[in-house]
Coordinates of C-alpha atoms in Angstrom, one line a residue:
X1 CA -14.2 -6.6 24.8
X2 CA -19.8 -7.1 22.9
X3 CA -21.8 -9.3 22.5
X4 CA -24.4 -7.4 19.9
X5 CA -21.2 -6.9 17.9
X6 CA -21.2 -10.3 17.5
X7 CA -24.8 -11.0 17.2
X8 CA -26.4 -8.1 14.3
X9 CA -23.6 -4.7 14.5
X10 CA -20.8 -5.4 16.0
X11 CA -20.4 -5.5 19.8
X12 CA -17.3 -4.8 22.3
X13 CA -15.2 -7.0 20.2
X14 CA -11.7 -6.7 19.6
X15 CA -10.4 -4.6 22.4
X16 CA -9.1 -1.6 22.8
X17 CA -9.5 -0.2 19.4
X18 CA -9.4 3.1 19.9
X19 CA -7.6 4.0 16.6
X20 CA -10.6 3.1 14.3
X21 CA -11.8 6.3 12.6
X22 CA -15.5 7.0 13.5
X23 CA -17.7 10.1 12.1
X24 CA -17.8 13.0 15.2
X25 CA -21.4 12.6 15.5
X26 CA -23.9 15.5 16.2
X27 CA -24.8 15.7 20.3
X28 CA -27.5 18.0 21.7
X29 CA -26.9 18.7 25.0
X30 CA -29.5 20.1 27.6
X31 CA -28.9 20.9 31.3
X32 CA -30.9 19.2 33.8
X33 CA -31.4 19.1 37.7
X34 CA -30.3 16.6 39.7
X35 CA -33.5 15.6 40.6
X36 CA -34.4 14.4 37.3
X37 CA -32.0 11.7 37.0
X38 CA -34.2 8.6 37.0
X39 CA -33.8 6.1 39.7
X40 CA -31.6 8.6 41.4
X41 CA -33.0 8.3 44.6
X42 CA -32.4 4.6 45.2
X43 CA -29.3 4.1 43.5
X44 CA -26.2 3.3 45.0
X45 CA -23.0 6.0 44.5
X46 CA -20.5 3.9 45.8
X47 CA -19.1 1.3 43.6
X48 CA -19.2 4.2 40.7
X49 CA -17.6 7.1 43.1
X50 CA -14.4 3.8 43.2
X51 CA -14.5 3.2 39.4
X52 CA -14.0 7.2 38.9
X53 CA -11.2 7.5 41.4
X54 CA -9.3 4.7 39.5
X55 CA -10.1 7.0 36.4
X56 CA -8.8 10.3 38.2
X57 CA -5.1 8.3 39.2
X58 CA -4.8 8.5 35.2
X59 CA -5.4 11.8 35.2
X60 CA -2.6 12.6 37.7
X61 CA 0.0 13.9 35.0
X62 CA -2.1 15.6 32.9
X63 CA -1.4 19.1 31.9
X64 CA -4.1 21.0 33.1
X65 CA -4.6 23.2 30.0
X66 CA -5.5 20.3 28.3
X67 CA -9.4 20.3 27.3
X68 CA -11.2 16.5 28.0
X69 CA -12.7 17.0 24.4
X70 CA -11.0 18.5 21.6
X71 CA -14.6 19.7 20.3
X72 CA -16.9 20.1 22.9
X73 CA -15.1 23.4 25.3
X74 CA -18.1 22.5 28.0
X75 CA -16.6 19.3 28.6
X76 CA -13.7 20.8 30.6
X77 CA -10.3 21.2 30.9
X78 CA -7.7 18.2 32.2
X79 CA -7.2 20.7 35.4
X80 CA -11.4 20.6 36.0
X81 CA -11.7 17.1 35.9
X82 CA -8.4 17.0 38.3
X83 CA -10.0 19.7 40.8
X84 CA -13.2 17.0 41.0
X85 CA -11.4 14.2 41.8
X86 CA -9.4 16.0 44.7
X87 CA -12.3 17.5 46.1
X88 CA -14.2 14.1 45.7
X89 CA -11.4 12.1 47.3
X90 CA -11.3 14.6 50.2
X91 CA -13.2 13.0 53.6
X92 CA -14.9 10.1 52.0
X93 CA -16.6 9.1 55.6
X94 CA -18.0 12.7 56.5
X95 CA -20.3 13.5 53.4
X96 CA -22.1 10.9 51.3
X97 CA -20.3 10.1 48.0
X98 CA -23.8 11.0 46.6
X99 CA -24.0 14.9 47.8
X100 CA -20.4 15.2 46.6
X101 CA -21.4 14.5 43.1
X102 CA -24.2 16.5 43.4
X103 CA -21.9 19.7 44.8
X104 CA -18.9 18.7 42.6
X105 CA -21.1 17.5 38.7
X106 CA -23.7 19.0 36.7
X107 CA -26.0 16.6 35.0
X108 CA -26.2 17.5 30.8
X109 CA -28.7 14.9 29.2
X110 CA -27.3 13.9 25.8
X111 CA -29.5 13.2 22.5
X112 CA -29.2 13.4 18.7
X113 CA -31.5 13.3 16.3
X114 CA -30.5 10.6 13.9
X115 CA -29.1 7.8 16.2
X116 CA -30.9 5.5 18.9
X117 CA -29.5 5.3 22.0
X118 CA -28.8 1.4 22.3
X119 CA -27.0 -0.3 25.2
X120 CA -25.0 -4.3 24.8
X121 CA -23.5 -5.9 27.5
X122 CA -20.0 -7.8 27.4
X123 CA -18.7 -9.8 30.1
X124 CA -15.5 -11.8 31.3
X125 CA -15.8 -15.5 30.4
X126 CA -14.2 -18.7 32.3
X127 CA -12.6 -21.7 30.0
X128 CA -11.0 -24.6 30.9
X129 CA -7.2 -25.0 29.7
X130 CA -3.9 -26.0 30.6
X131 CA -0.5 -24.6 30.7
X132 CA 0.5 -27.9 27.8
X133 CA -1.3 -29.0 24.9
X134 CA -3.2 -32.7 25.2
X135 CA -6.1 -34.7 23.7
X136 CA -8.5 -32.4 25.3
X137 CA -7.1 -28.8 25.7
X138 CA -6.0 -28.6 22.4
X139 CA -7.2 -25.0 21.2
X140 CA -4.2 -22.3 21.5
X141 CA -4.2 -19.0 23.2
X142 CA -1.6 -17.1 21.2
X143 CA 1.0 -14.1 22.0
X144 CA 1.2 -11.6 19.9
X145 CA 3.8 -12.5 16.9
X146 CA 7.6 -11.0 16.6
X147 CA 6.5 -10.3 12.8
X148 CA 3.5 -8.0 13.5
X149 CA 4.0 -4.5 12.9
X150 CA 1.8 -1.4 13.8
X151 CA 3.2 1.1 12.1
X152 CA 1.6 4.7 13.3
X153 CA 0.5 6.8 9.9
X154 CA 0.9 9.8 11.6
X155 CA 4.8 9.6 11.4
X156 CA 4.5 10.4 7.7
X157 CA 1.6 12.4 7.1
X158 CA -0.4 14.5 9.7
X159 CA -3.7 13.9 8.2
X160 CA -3.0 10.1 9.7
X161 CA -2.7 11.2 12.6
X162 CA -3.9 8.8 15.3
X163 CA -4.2 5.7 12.4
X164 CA -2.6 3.2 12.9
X165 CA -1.7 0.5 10.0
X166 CA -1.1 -3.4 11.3
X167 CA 0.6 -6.3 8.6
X168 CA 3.4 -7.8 8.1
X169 CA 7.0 -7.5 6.1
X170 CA 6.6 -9.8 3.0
X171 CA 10.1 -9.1 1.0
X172 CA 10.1 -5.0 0.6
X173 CA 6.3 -4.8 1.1
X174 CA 3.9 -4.3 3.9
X175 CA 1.1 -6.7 3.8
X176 CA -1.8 -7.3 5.7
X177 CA -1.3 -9.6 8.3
X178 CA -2.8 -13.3 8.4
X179 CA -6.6 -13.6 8.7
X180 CA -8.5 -15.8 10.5
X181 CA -8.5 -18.4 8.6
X182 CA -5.0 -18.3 7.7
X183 CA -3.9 -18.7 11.5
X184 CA -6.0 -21.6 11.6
X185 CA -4.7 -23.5 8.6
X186 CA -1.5 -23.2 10.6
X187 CA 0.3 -19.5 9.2
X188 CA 1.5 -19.1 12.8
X189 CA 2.2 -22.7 14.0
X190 CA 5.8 -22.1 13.8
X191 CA 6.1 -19.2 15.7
X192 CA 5.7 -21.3 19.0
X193 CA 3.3 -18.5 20.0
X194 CA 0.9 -20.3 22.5
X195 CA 1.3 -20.1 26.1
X196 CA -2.2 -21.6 27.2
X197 CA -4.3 -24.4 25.5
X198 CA -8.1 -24.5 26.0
X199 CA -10.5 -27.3 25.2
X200 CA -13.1 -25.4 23.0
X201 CA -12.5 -23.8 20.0
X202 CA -16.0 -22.4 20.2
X203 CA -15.6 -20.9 24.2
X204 CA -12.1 -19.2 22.7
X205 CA -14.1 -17.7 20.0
X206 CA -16.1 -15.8 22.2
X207 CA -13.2 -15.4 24.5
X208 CA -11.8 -12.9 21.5
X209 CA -15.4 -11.7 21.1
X210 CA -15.0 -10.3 24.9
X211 CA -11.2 -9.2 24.9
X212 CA -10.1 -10.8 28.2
X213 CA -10.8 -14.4 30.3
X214 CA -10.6 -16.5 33.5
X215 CA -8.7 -19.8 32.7
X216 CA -9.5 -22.6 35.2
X217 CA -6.9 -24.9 35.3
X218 CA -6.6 -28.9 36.2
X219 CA -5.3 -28.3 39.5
X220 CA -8.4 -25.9 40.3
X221 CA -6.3 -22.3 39.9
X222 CA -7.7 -19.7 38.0
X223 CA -5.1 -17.7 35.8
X224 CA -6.7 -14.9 34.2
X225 CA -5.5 -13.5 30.1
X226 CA -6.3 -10.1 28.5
X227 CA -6.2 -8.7 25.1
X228 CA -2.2 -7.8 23.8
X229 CA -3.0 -7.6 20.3
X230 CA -5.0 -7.9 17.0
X231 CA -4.1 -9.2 13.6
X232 CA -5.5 -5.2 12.1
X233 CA -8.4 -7.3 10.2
X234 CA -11.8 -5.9 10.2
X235 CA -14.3 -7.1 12.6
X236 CA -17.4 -9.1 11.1
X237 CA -20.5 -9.7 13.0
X238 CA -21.6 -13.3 12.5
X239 CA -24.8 -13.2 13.9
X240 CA -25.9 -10.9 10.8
X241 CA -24.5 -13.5 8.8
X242 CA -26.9 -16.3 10.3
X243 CA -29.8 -14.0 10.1
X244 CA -28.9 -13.4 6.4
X245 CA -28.4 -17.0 6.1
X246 CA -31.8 -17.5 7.0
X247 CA -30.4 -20.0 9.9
X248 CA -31.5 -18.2 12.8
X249 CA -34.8 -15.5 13.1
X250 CA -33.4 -11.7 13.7
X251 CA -36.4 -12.0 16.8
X252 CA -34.2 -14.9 18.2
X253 CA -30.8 -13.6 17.9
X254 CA -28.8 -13.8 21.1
X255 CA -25.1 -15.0 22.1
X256 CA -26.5 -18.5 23.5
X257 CA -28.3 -18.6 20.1
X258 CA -25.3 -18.5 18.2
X259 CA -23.5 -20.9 20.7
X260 CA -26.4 -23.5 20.2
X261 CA -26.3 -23.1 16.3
X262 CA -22.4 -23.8 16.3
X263 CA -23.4 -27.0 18.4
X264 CA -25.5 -27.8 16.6
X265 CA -23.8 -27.3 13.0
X266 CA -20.2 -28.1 14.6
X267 CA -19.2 -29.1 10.5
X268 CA -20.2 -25.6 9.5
X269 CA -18.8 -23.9 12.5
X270 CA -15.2 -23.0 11.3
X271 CA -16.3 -21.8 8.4
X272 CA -18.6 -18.9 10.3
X273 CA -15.9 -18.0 12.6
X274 CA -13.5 -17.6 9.6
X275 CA -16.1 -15.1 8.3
X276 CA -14.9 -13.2 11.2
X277 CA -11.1 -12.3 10.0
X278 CA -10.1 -10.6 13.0
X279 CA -7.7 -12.4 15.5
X280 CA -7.1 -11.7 19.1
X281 CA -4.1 -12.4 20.8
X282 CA -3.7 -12.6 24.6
X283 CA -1.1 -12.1 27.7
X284 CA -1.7 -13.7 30.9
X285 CA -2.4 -11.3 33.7
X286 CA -1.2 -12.4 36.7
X287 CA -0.4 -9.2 38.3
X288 CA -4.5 -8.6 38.7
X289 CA -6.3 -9.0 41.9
X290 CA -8.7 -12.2 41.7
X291 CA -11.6 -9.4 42.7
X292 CA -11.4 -6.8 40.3
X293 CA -12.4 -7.1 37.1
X294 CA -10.1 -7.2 33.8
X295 CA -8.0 -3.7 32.2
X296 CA -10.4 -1.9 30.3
X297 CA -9.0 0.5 27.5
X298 CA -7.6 3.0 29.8
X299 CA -5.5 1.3 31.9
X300 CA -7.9 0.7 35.1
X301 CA -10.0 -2.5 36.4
X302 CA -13.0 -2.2 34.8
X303 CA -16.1 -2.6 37.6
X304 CA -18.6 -5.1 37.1
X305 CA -22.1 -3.3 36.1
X306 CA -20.6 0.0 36.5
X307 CA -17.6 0.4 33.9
X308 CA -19.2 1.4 30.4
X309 CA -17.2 1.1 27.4
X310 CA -18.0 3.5 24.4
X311 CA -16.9 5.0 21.6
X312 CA -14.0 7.2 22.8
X313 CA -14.3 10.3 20.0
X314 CA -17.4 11.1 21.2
X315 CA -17.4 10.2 25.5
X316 CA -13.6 10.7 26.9
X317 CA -12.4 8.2 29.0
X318 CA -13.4 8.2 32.9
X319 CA -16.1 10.4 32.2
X320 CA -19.1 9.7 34.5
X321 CA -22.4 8.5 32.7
X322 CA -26.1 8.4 34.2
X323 CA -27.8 5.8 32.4
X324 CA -31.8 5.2 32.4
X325 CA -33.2 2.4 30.3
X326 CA -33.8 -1.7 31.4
X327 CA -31.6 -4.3 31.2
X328 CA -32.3 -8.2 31.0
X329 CA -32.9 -10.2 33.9
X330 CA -30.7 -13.3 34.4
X331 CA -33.3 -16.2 34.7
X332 CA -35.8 -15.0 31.5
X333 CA -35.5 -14.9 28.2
X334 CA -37.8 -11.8 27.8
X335 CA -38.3 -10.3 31.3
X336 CA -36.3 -7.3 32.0
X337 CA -35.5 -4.9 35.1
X338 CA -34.9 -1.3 35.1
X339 CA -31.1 -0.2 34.9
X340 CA -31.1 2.9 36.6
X341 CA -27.5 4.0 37.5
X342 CA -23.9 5.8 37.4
X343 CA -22.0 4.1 35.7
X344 CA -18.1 5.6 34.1
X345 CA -16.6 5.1 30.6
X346 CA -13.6 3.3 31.0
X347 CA -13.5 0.8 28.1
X348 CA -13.8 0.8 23.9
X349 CA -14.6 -1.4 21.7
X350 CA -14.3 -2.0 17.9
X351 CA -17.8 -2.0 17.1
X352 CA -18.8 0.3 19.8
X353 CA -19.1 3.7 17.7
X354 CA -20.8 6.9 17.6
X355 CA -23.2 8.7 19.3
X356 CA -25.2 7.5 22.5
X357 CA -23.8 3.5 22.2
X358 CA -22.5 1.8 24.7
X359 CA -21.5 -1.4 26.7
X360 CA -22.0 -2.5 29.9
X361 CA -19.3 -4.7 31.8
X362 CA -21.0 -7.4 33.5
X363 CA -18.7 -9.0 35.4
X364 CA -17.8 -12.7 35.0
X365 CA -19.6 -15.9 36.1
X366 CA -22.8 -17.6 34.6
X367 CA -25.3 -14.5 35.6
X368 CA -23.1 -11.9 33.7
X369 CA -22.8 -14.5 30.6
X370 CA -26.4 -14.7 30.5
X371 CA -27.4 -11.1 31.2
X372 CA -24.8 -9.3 28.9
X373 CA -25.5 -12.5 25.8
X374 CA -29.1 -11.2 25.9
X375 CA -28.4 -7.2 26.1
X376 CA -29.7 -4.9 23.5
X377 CA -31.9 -2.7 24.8
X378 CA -32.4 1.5 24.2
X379 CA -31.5 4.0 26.9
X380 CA -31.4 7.4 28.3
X381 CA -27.9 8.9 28.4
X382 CA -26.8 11.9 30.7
X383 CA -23.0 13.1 31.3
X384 CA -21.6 14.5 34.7
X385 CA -19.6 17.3 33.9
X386 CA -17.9 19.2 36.7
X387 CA -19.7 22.6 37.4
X388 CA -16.6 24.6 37.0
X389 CA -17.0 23.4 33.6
X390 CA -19.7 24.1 31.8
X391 CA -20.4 26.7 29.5
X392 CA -23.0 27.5 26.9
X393 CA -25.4 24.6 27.8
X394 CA -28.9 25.7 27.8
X395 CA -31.1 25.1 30.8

């Protein structure tokens, strides 16, 4: 669920897609002190020390022998991780949350040699719909179809093991599923597959970008939708395409940017989208409380500013991350704040992969729209491994 996936890579987009094959990249890990985490001294432990403890619950069933990373032995076992959250959980009023990191985690800064660390922002956007189609909210929000298959690879031959194939039965063939374009033009119209209607076809465009929405209704209630599905295409980022189009400077490119070029060109608009094939389809979520933020990729609330998605092959999911670098300031276009802080990988992303990338949940609301639209900035990346841990790091 990003935004620079949308705008020159490809961002957070098309969430969870954690079955997309991505090179294990090459990490060097170094060992450092506590006190050489930057802005550690003012930062505040407590909305990360909640975001981990939802990450522990998932942890609750895990066989202990398990390692956290099939490649990298200092990362842990599943019974490590489980020892830190006990011991973390265990009287939350008598020590500060940050001393018990500092007991219970060792810091390991991470770099490689061939790969900049880069940092994009995603965010959780509010539309306007209805529960009925009419003269203004006439753009669908789809379920996922009865016709889509996933069919897991692995089942019949090990080498596909963890790849996953999405289409659709055509006669006695599989067949990619519709594109796009092709859901558009109507492929799906018969399905009776939408359960909201919006009034935008641009603001539901980026609600796919981000994986997961606030829907404001006519009455004033706010229903919320996350991601159920995706049509298997791959994802295209169209902000390349309108730098290569020569429509938009690379210096200029931004989420509003695109936004006000789709205004702006609202004849040509379809047909950018369509370059985009992939296709997003949505649940409601009614079951989530109004405050927390939407299910990230492992199954928890993600935490505005402090939830992190990334690519899961090389960072395992709910491990804590110390990230030092600036983010963009809410009111300027190029003014920019130091971001300073713990935050804990609980997302993914189909454009977020390999080494050292990531992408910060912003919350919802106009401030996170604007913040996480104009993210793209390099950063510092350190892991907190428990000390029971580690082996063969150098100091």
């Amino acid at each position: 669920m990003t935004l620079l996936g949308l705008v020159l890579t490809s961002g957070c987009s098309d969430r969870p897609a954690a079955n997309e094959s991505s090179e294990a990249p090459t990490l060097t890990a170094t060992s450092v002190p506590w006190h050489a985490l930057p802005g550690r001294a003012s930062a505040n432990f407590a909305p990360p020390a909640q975001a981990f403890q939802r990450s522990c619950s998932t942890w609750d069933d895990a066989d202990p022998a398990q390692p956290m990373h099939p490649e990298r032995a200092w990362f842990g076992t599943m019974g490590d991780w489980q020892h830190a959250c006990r011991r973390l959980a265990e009287r939350p009023d008598s020590v500060s949350r940050a001393h018990r990191f500092r007991q219970l985690f060792q810091p390991v800064r991470l770099s490689t040699s061939d790969t900049t660390a880069l940092l994009t922002g995603y965010y959780e956007p509010i539309l306007q719909g209805a529960p009925a189609p009419s003269s203004r909210y006439n753009v669908p929000l789809r379920r996922v179809p009865d016709d889509l298959l996933r069919i897991d690879l692995g089942e019949f031959r090990d080498r596909f093991e963890d790849e996953t194939l999405i289409g659709r039965q055509d006669g006695n063939r599989v067949v990619p599923y519709y594109d796009r374009e092709a859901i558009r033009n109507g492929a799906l119209d018969d399905q009776n597959l939408a359960f909201l209607w919006v009034d935008s076809r641009i603001d539901k465009f980026f609600l796919q970008i981000q994986g997961s929405g606030r829907i404001q209704l006519p009455d004033g209630t706010m229903t919320r939708v996350g991601y159920a599905g995706q049509n298997g295409r791959p994802y295209r980022a169209i902000g390349r395409d309108l730098v290569e189009m020569g429509e938009v400077p690379r210096s200029e490119m931004s989420m509003q940017r695109i936004r006000q070029w789709m205004a702006d060109h609202p004849d040509r608009a379809n047909d950018l989208m369509n370059r985009n094939a992939s296709y997003i389809f949505f649940q409601e979520r009614t079951d989530l409380d109004p405050e927390a933020g939407p299910i990230g990729s492992q199954g928890v609330p993600l935490t505005a500013e402090h939830s992190l998605a990334v690519d899961p092959k090389v960072i395992p999911m709910g491990m804590p991350v110390w990230i030092s670098g600036t983010a963009p300031t809410a009111t300027d276009d190029s003014s920019t704040v130091l971001f300073q802080r713990l935050m804990v990988a609980q997302d993914t992303g189909g454009a977020i992969r390999g080494p050292l990338r990531g992408d910060v949940f912003w919350g919802h609301g106009e401030n996170a729209e604007t913040r996480a639209g104009r993210m793209q900035h390099p950063a510092t990346w350190y892991v907190l491994v428990p000390r029971a841990a580690l082996r063969d790091i150098p100091e």
